[in-house]
Coordinates of N, CA and C in Angstrom, one line a residue:
Chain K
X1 N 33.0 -52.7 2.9 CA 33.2 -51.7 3.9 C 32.7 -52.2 5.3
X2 N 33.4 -51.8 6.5 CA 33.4 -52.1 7.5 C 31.9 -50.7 8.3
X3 N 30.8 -51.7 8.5 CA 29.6 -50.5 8.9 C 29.3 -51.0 10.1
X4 N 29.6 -49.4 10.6 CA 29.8 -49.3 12.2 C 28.1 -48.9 12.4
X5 N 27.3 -49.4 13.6 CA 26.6 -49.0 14.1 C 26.6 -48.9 15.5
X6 N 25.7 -47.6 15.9 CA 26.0 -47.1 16.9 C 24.1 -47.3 17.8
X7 N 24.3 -47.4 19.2 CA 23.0 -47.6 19.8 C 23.1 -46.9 20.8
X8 N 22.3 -46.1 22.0 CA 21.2 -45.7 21.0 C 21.7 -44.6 19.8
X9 N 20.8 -44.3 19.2 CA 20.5 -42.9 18.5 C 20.8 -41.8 18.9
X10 N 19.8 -41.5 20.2 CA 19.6 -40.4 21.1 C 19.0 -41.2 22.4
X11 N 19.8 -40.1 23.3 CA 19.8 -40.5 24.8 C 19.4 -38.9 25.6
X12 N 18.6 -39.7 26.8 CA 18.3 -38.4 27.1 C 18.6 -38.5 28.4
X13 N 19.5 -37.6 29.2 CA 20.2 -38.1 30.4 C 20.2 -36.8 31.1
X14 N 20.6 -37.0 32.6 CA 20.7 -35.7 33.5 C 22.1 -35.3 33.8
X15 N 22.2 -34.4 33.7 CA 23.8 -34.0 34.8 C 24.4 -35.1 36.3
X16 N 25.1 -35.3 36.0 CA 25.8 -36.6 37.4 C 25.5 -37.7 36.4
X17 N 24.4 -38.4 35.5 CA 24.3 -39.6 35.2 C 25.4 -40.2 34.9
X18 N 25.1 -41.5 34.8 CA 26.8 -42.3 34.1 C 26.1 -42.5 33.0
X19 N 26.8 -42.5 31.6 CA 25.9 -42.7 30.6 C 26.8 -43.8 29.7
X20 N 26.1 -44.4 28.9 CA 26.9 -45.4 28.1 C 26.4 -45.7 26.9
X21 N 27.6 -45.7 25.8 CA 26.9 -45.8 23.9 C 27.8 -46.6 23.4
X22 N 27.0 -47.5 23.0 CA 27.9 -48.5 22.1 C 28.1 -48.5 20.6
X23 N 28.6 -49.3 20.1 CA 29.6 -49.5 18.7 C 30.0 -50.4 18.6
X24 N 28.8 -51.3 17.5 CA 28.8 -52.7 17.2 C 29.3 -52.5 15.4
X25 N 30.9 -52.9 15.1 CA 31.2 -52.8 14.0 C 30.8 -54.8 13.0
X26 N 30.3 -54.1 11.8 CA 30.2 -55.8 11.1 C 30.9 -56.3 11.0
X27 N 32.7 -56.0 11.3 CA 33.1 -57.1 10.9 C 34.4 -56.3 12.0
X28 N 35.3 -57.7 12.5 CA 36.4 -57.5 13.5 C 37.2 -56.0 13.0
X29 N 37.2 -54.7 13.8 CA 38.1 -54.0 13.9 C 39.6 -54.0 15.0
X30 N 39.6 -55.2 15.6 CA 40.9 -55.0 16.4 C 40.1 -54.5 17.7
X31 N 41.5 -53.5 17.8 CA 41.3 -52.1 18.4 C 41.4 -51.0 17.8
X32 N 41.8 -51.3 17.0 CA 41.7 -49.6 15.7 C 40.3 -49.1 15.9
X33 N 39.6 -48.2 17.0 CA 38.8 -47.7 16.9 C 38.6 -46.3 17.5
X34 N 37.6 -45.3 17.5 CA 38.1 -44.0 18.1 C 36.5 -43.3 17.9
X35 N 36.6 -42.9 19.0 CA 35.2 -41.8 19.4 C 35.7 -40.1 19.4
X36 N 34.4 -40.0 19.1 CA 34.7 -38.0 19.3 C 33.5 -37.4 20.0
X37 N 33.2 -36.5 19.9 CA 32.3 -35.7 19.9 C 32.0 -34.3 19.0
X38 N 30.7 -33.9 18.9 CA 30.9 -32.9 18.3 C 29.7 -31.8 18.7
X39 N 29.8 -30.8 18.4 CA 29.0 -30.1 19.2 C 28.1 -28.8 17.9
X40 N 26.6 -28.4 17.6 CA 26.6 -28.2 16.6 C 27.6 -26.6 16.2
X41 N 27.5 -27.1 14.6 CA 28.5 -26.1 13.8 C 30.2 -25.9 14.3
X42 N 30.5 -27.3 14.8 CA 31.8 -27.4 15.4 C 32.7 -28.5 14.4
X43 N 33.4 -28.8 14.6 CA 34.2 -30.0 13.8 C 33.9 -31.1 14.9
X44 N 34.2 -32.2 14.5 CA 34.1 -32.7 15.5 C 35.7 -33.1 16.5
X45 N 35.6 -33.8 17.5 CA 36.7 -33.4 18.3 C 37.2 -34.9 19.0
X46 N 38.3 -35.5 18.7 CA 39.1 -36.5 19.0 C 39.1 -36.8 20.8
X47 N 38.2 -37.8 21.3 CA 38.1 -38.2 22.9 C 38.9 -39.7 23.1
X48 N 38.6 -40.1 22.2 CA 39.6 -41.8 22.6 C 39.5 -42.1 21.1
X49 N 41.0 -43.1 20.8 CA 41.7 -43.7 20.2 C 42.0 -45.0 20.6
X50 N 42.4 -45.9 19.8 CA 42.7 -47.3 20.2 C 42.0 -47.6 21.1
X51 N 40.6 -47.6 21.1 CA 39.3 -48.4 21.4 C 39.3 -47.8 23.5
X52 N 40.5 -47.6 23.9 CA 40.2 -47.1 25.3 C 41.5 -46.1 25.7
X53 N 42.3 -45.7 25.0 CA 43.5 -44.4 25.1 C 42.7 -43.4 25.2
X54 N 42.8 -42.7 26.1 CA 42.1 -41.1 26.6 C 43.0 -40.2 25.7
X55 N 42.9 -39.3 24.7 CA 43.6 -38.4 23.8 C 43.9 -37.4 25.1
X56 N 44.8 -36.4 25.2 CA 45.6 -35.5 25.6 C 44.5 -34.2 26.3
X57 N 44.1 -34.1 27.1 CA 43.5 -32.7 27.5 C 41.9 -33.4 27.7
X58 N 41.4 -34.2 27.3 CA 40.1 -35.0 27.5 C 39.9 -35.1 28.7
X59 N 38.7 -34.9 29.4 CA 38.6 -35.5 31.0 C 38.5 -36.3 31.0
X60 N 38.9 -37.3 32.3 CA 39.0 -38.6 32.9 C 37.4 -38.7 33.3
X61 N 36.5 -38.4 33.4 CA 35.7 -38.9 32.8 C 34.8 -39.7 31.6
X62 N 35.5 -39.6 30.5 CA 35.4 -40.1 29.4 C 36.2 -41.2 29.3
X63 N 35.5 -42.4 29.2 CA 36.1 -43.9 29.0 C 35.7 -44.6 27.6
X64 N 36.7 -45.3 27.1 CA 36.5 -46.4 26.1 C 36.6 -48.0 26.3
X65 N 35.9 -48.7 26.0 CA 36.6 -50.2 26.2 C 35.9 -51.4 25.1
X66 N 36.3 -52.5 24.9 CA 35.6 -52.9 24.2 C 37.3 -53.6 23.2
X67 N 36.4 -54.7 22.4 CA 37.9 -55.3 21.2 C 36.8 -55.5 20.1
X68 N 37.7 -56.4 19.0 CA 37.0 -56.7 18.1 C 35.6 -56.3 17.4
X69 N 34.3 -56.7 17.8 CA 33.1 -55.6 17.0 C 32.6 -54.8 18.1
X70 N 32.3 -55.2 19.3 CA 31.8 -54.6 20.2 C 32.6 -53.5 21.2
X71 N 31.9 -52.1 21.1 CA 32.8 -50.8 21.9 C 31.7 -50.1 22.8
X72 N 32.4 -49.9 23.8 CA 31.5 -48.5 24.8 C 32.7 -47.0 24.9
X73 N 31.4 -46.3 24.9 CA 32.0 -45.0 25.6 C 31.1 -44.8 26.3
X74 N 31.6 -44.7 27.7 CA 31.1 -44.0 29.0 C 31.5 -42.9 29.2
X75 N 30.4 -42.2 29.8 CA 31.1 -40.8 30.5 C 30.5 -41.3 32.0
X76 N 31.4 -40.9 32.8 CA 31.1 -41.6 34.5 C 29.9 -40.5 35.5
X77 N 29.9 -39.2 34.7 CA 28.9 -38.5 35.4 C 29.4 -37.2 34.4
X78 N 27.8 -37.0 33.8 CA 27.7 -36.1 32.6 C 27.7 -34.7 33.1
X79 N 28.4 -34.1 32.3 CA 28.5 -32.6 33.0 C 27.7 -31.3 31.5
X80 N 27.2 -30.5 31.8 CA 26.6 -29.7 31.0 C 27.3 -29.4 30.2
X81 N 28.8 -29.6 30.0 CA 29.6 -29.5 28.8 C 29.7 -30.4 27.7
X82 N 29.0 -31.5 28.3 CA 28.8 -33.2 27.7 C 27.8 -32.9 26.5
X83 N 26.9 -32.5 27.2 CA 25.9 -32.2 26.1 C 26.1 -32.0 24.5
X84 N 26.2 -33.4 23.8 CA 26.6 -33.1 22.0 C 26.3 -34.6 21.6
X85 N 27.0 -34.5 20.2 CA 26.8 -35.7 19.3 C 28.1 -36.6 19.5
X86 N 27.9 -37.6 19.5 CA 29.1 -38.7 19.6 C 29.1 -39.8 18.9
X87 N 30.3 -39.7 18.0 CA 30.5 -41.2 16.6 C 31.7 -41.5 16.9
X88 N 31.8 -43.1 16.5 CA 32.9 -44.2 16.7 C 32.9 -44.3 15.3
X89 N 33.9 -44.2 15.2 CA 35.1 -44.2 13.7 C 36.0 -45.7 14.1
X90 N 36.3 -46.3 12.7 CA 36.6 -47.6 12.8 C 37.9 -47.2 11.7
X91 N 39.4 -47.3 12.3 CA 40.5 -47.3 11.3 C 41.3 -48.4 10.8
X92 N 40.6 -49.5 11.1 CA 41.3 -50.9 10.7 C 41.4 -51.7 9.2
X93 N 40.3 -50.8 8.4 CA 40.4 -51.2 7.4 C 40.2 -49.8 6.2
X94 N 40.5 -49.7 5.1 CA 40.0 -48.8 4.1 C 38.6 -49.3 3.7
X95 N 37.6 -48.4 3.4 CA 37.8 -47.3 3.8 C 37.6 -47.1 5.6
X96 N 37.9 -45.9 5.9 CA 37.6 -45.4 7.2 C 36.0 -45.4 6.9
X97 N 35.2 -45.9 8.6 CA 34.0 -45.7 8.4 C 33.5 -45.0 10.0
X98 N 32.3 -44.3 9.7 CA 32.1 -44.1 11.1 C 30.6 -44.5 11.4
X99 N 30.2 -44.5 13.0 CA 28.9 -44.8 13.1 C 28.0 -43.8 12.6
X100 N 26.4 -43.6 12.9 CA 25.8 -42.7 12.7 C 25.6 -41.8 13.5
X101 N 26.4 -41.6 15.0 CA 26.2 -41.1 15.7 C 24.9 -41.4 17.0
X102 N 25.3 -41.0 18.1 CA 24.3 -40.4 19.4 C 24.3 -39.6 20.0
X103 N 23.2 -38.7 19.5 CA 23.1 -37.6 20.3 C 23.0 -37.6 22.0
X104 N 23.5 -36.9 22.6 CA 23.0 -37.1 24.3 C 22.1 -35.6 24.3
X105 N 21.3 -35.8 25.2 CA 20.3 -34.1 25.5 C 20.3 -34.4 26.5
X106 N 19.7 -33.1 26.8 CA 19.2 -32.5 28.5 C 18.2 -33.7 28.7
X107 N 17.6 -34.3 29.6 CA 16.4 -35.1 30.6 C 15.4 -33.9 30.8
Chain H
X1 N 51.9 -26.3 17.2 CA 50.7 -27.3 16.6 C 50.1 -26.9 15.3
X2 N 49.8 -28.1 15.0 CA 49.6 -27.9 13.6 C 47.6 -27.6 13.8
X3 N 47.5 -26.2 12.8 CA 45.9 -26.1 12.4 C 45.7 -26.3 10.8
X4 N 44.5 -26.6 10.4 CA 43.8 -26.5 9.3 C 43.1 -25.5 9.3
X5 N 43.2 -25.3 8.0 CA 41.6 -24.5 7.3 C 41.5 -24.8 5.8
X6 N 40.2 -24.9 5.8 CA 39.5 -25.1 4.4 C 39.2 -23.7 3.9
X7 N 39.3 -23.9 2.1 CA 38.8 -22.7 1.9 C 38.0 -23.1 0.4
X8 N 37.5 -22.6 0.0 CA 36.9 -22.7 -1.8 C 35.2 -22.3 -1.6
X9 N 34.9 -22.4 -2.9 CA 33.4 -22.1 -2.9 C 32.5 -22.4 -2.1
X10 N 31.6 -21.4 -2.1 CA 30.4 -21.9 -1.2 C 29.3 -22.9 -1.7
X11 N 29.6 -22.2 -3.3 CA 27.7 -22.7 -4.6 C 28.9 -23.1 -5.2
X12 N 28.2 -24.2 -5.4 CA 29.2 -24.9 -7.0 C 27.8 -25.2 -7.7
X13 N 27.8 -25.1 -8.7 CA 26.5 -25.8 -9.7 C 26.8 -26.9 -10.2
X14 N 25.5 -27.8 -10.4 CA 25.6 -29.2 -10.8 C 26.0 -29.2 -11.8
X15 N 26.4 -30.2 -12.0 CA 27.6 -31.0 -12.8 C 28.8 -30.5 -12.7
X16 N 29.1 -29.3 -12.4 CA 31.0 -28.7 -12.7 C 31.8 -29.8 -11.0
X17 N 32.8 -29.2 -11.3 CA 33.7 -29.7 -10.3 C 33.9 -28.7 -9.2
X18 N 34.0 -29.5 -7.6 CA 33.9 -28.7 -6.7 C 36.0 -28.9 -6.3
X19 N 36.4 -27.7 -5.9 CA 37.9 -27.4 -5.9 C 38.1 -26.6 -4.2
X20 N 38.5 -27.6 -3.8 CA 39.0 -27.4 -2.2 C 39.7 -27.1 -1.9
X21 N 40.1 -26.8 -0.6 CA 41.8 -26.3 -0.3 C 41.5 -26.2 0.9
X22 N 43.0 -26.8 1.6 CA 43.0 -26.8 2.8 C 44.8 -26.6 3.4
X23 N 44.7 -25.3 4.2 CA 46.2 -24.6 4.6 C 46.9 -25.4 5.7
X24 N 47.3 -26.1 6.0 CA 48.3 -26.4 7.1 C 48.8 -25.5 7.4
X25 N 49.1 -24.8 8.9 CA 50.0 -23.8 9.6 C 50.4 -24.8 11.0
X26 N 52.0 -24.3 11.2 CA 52.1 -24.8 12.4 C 53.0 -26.3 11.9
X27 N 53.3 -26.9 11.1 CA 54.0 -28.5 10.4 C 53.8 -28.1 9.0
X28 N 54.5 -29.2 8.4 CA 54.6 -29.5 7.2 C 54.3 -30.4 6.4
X29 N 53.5 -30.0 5.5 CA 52.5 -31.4 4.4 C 53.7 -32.4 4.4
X30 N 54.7 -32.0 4.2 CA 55.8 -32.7 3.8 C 56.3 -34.0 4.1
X31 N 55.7 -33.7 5.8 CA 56.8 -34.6 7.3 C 55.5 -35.8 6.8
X32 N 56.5 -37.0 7.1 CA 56.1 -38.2 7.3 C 55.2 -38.3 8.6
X33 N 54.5 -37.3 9.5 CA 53.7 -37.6 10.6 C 52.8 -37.8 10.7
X34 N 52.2 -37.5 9.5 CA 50.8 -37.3 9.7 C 50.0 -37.5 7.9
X35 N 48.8 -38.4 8.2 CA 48.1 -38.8 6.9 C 47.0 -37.7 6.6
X36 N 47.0 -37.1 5.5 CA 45.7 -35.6 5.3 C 44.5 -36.3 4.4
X37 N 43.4 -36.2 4.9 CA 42.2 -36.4 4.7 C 41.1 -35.6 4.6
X38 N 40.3 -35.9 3.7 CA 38.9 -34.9 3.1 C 37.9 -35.8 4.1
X39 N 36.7 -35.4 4.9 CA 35.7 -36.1 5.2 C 34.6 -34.6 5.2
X40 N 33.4 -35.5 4.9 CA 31.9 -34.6 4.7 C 30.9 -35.0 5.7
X41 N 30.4 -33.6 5.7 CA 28.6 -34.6 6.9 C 27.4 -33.8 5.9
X42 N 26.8 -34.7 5.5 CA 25.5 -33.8 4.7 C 24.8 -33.2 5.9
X43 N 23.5 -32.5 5.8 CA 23.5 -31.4 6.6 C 22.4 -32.6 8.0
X44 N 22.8 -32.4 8.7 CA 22.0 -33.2 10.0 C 22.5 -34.5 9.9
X45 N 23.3 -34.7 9.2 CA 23.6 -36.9 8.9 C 25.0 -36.7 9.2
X46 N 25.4 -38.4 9.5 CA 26.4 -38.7 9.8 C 28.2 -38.1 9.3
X47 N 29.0 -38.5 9.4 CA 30.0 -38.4 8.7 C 30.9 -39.4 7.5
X48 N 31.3 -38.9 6.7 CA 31.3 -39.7 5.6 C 33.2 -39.7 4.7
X49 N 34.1 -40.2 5.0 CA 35.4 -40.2 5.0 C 35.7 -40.0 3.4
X50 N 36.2 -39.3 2.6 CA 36.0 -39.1 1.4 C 37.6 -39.7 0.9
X51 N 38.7 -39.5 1.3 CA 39.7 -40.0 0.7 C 41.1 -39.4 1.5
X52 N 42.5 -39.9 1.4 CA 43.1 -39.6 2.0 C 44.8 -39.2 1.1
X53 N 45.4 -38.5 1.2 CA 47.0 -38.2 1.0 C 48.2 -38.0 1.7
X54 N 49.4 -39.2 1.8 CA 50.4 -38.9 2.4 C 51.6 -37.9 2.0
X55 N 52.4 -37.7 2.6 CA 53.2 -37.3 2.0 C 54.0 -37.5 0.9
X56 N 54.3 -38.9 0.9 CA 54.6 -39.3 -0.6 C 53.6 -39.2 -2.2
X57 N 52.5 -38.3 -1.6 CA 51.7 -38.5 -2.4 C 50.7 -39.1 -2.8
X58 N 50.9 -40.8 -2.4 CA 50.1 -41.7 -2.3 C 48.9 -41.4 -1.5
X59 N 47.9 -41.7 -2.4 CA 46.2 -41.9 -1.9 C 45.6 -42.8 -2.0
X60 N 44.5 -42.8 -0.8 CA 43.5 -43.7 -0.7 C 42.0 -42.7 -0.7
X61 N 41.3 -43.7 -1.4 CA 40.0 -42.5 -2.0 C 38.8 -44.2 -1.5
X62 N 37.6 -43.4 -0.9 CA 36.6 -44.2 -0.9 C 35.7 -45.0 -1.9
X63 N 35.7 -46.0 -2.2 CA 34.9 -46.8 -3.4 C 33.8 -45.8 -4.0
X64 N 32.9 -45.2 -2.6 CA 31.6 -45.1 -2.9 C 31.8 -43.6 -3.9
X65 N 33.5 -43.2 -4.2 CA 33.5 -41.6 -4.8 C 34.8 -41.4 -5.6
X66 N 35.3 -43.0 -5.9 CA 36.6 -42.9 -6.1 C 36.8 -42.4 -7.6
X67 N 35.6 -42.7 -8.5 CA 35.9 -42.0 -10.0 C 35.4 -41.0 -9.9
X68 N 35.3 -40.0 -9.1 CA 34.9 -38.4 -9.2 C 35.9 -37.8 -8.1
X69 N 36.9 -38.4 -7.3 CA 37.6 -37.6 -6.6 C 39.2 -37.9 -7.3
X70 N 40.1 -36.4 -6.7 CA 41.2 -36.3 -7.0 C 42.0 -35.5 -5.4
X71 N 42.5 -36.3 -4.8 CA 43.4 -35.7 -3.5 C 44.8 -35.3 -3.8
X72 N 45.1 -34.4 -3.6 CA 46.5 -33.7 -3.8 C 46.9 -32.8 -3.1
X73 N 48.5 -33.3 -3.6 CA 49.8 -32.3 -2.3 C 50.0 -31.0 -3.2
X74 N 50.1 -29.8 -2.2 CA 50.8 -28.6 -3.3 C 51.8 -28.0 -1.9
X75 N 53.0 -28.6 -2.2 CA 53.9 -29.1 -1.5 C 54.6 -26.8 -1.0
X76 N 54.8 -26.5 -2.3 CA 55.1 -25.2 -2.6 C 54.2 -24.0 -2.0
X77 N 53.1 -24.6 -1.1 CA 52.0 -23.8 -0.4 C 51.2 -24.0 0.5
X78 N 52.4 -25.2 1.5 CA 51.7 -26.1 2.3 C 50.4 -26.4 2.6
X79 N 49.7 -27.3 1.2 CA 48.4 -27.0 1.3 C 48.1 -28.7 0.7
X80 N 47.1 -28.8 1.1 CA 46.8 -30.0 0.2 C 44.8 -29.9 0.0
X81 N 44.5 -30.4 -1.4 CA 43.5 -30.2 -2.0 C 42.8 -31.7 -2.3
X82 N 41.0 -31.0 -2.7 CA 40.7 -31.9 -3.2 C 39.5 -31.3 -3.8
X83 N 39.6 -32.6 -5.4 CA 38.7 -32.4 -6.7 C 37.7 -33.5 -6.5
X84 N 36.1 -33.1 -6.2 CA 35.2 -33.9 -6.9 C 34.5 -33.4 -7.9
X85 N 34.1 -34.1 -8.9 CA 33.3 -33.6 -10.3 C 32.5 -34.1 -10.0
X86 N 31.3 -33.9 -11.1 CA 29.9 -34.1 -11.3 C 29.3 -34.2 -10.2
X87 N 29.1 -32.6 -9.8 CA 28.6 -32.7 -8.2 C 26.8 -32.3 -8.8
X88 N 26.1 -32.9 -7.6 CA 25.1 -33.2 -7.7 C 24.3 -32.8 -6.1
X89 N 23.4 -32.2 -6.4 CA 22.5 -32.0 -4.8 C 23.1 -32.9 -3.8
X90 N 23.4 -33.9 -3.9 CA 23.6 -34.9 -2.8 C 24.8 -35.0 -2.3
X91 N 25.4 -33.9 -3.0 CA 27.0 -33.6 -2.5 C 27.0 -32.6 -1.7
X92 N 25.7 -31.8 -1.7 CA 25.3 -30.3 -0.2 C 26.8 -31.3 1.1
X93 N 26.8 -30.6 1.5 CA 27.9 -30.8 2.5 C 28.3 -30.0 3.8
X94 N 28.8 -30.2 4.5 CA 29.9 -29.7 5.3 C 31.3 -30.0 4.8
X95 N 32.2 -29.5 4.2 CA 33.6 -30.1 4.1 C 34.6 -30.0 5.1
X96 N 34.7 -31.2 5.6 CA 36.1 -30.7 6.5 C 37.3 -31.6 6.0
X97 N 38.9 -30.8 6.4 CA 40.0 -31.5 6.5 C 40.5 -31.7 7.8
X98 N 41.3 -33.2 7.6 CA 41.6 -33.6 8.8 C 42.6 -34.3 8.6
X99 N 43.5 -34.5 9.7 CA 45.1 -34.9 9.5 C 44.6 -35.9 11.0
X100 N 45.5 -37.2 10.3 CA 45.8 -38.6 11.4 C 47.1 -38.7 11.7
X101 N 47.4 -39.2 12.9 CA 49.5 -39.5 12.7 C 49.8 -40.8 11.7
X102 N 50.7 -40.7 11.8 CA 50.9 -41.7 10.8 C 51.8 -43.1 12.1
X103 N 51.4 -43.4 12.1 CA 51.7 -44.9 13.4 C 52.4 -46.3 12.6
X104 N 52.9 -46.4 11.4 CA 53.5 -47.4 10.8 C 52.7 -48.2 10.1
X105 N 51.3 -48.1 10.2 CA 50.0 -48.9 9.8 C 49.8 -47.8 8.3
X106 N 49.2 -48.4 7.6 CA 48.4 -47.9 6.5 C 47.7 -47.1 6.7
X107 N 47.4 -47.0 7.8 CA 46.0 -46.0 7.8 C 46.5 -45.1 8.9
X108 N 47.5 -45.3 9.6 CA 47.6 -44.4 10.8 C 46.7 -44.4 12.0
X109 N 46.4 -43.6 12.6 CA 45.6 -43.3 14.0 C 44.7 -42.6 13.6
X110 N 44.1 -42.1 14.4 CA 42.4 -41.3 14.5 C 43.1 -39.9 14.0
X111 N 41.6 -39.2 14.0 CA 42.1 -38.0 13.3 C 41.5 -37.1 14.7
X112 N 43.3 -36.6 15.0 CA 43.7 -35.6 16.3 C 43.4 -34.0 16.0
X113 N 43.7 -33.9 14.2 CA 43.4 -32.5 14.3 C 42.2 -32.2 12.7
X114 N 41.4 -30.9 13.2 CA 40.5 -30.9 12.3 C 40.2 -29.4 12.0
X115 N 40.0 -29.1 10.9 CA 39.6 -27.7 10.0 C 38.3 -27.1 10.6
X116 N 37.9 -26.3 10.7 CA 36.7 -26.3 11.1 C 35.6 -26.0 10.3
X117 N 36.0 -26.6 8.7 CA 34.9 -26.9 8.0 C 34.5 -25.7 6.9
X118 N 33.7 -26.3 5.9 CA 33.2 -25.3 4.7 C 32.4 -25.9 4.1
X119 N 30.9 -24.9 4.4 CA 30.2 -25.7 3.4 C 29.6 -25.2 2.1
X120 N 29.4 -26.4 1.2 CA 29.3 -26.5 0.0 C 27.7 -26.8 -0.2
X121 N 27.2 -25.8 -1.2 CA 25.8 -26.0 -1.1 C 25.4 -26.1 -3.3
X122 N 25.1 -27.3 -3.3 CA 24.8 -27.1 -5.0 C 23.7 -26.8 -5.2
X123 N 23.8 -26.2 -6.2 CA 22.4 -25.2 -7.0 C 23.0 -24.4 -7.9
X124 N 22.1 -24.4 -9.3 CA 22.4 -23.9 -10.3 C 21.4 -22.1 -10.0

């Protein structure tokens, strides 16, 4: 299995920050990669695909970039709706794996 | 647009088999667009991809649960399900279903749409 890890854990940031979480997979995923968010008792929710494609209705604040093991997601200035949990899912190989997540909080 | 929903028990007791269901509205199990998948989050931990079903019926099930799961189409009630046995405390869950497009790759794309979950709590 392909084991995604994600850094940090938990981040603790303010409204306006630029914030940044990476996703170091063990072994080459391409670009078959994809972030979400989730917010608690929610599903979680599709923000980028193919390691930097912005999904449909997502703000342009939310950025992906990154190839092979190493990935960012940026948000360029966090807004109080930002506030949740965020994992990088890796679809390049079976099984599907995802990181363990980063929480972002209030500062 | 296509939505999900999960439905089945809340308590399953240890050892029986836990029996899922999840409704597609809005598309059809049927259409070659899209790959249907079971994924779980135990309660505060990560997410954990349990196995998946195309339309042709063909599945992909994760190593770490492949002799205790069963994914399936019920084509006749646009629904597609899933069986794990010999559940155990460590199966407590959140269950969600989730649908990927299907992009010509094996695995398809990310998962665009999602169920909003059911959770499964064991205890006898």
């Amino acid at each position: 299995d392909i084991q995604m890890t994600q850094s940090p854990s938990t981040l603790s940031a303010s409204v306006g920050d630029r914030v940044t979480i990476t996703c170091r997979a063990s072994q080459s995923t391409t670009n078959w990669l994809a972030w979400y968010q989730q917010k608690p008792g929610k599903a979680p929710k599709l923000l980028i695909y193919k390691a930097s494609s912005l999904e449909s209705g997502v703000p342009s604040r939310f950025s992906g970039g990154g190839s092979g093991t190493e990935f960012t997601l940026t948000i360029s200035s966090l807004q109080p709706d930002d506030f949740a949990t965020y994992y990088c899912q890796q679809y390049n190989t079976y099984p599907v794996t995802f990181g363990g997540g980063t929480k972002v909080e209030i500062k | 647009q296509v939505q999900l929903q999960e439905s089945g028990p809340g308590l399953v007791k240890p050892s029986q088999t836990l029996s899922l269901t999840c409704t597609v509205s809005g598309g059809s199990i049927t259409s070659a667009a899209y790959y249907w998948s079971w994924i779980r989050q135990h309660p505060g931990k990560g997410l954990e991809w349990i196995g998946n079903v195309y339309y042709s019926g063909s599945t992909y099930y994760n190593p770490s649960l492949t002799s205790r799961v069963t994914i399936s189409l019920d084509t006749s009630n646009n629904q597609f399900s899933l069986k794990l046995s010999s559940m155990t405390a460590a199966d407590t869950a959140m269950y969600y279903c989730a649908g990927n497009p299907s992009d010509g790759r094996v695995l398809g794309s990310a998962f665009d749409i999602w169920g909003q979950g059911t959770m499964v709590t064991i205890s006898s």
